[in-house]
Coordinates of N, CA and C in Angstrom, one line a residue:
X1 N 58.4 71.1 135.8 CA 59.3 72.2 136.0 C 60.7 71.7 136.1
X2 N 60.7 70.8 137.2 CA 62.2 70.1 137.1 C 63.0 69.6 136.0
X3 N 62.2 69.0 134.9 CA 62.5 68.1 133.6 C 62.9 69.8 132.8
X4 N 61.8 70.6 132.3 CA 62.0 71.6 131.7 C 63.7 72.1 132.1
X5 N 63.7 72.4 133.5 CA 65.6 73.0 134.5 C 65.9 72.3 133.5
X6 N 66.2 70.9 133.5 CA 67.0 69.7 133.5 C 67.7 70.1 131.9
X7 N 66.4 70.1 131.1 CA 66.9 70.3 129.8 C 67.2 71.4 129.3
X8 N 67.1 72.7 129.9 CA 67.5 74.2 129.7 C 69.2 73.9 130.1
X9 N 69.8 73.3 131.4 CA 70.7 73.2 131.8 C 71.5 72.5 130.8
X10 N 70.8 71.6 130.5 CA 72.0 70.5 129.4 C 71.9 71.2 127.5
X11 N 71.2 72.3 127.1 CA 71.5 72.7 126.2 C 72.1 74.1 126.6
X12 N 72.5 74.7 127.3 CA 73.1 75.5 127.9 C 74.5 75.0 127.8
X13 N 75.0 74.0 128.4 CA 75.8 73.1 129.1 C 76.4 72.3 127.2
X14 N 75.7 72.4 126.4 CA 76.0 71.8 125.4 C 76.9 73.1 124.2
X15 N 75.8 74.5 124.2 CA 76.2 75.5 123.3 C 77.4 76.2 124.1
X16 N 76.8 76.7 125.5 CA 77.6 77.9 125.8 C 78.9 77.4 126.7
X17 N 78.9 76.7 127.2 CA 80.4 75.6 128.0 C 81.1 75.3 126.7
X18 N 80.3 74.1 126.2 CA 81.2 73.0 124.8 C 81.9 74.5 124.2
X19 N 81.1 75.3 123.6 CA 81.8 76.8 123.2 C 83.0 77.7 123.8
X20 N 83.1 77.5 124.9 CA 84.4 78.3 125.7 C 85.6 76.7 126.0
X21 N 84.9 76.7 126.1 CA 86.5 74.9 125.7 C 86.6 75.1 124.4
X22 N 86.0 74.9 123.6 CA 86.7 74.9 121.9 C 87.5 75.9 121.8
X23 N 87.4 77.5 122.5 CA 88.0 79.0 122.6 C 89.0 78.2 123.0
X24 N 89.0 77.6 124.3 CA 90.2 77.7 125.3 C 90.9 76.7 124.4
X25 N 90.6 75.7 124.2 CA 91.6 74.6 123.3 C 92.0 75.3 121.9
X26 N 91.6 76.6 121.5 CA 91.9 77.1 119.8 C 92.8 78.1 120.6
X27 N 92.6 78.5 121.7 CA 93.7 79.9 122.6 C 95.0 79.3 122.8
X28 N 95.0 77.9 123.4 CA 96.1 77.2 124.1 C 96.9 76.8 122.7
X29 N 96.4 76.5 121.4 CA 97.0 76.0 120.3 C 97.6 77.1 119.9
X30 N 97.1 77.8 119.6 CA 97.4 79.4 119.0 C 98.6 79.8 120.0
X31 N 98.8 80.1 121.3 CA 99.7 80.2 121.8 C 100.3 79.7 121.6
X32 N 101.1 78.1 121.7 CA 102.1 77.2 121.5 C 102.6 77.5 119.7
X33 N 101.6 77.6 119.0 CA 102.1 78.1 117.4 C 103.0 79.3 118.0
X34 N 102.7 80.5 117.9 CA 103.0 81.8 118.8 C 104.3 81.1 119.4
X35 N 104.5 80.4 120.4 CA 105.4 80.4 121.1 C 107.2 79.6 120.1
X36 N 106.4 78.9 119.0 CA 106.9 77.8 118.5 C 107.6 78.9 117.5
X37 N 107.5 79.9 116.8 CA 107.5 80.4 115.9 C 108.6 81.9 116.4
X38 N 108.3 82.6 117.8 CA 109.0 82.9 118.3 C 110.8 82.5 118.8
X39 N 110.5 81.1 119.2 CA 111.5 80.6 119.6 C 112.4 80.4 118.7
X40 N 111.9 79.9 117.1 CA 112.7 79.9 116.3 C 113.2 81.0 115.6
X41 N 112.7 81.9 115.7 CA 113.4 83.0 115.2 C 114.6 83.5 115.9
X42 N 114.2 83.3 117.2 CA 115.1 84.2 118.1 C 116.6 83.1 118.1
X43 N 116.3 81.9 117.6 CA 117.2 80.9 117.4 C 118.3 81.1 116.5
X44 N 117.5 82.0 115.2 CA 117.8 82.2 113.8 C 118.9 83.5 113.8
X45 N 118.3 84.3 114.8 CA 118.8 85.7 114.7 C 120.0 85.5 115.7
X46 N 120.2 84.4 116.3 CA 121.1 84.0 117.1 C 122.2 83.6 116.4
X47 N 122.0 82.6 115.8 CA 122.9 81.9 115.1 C 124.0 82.5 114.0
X48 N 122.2 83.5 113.4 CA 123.0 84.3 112.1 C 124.4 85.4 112.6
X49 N 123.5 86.2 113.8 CA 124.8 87.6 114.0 C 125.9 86.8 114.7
X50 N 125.8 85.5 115.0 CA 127.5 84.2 115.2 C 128.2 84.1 114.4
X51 N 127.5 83.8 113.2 CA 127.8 83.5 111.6 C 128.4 84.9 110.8
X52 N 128.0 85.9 111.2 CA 128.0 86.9 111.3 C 129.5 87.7 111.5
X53 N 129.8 87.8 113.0 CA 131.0 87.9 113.7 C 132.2 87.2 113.2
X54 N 131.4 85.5 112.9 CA 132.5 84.7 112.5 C 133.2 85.2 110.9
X55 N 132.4 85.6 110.5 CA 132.6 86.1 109.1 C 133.5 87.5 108.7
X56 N 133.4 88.2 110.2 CA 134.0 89.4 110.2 C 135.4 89.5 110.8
X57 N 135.7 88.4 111.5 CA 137.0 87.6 112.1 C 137.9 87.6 111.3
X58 N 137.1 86.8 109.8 CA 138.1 86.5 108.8 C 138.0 87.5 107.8
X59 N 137.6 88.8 108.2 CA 137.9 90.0 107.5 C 137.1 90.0 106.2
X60 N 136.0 89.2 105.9 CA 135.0 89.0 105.0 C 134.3 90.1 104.6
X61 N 133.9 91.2 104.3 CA 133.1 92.1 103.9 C 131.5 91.5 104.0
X62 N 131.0 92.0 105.0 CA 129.8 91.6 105.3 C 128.4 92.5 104.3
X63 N 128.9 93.5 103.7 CA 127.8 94.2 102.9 C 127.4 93.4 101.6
X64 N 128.0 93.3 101.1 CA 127.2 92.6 100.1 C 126.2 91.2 100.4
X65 N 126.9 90.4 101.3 CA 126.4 89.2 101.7 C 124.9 89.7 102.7
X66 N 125.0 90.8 103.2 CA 123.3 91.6 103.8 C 123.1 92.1 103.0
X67 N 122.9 92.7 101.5 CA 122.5 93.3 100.7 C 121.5 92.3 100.1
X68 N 122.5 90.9 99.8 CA 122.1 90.1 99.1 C 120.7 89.7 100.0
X69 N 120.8 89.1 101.0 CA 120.1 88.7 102.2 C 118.9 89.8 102.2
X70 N 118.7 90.7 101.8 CA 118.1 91.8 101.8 C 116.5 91.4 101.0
X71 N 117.6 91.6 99.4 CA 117.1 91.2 98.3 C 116.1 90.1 98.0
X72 N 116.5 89.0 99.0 CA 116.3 87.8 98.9 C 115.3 87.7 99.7
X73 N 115.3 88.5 101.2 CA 113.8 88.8 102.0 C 112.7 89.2 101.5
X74 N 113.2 89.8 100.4 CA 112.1 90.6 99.6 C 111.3 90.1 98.9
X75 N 111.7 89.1 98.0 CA 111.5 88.5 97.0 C 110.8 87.4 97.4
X76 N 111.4 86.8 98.8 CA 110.5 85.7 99.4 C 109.0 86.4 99.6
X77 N 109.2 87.6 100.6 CA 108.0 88.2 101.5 C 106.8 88.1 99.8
X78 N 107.4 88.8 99.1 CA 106.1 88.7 97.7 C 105.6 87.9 97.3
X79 N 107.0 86.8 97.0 CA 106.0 84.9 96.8 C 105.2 84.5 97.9
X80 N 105.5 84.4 99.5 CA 104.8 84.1 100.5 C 103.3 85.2 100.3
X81 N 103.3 86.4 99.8 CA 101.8 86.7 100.4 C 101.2 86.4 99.7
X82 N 100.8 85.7 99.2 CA 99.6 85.1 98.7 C 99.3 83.6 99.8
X83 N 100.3 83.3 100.1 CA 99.8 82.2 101.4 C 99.3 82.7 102.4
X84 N 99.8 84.1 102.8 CA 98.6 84.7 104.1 C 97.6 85.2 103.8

């Protein structure tokens, strides 16, 4: 009876444990991506409305240059979906 415990315990201990660590190690990855991906944007959208202001300082006309930027989002997002 004891050997039988022994060996229910260690294939238990093998599927259903080893299984919630592989979650928790693919949760913890997936967040830091998530976090990594976050940070850079907010980096980007930082820099840009700087670049931005700075461009408006010097009395630059900012519409075309967001139009363009527009255009150019667009055209990426259609080549990229096929990579998601």
């Amino acid at each position: 009876l004891i050997d039988r415990m022994n060996r229910t315990a260690s294939a238990v201990d093998g599927t259903a444990l080893g299984g919630l660590l592989v979650n928790a190690e693919r949760r913890r990855q997936r967040s830091q991506a998530i976090g990594s991906v976050l940070r850079s944007v907010a980096s980007f959208l930082i820099v840009g409305t700087a670049a931005l202001m700075i461009l408006d300082t010097f009395r630059i006309n900012l519409a075309p240059l967001l139009a363009s930027a527009g255009v150019a989002g667009v055209a990426i997002g259609f080549g990229a979906r096929n990579l998601v």
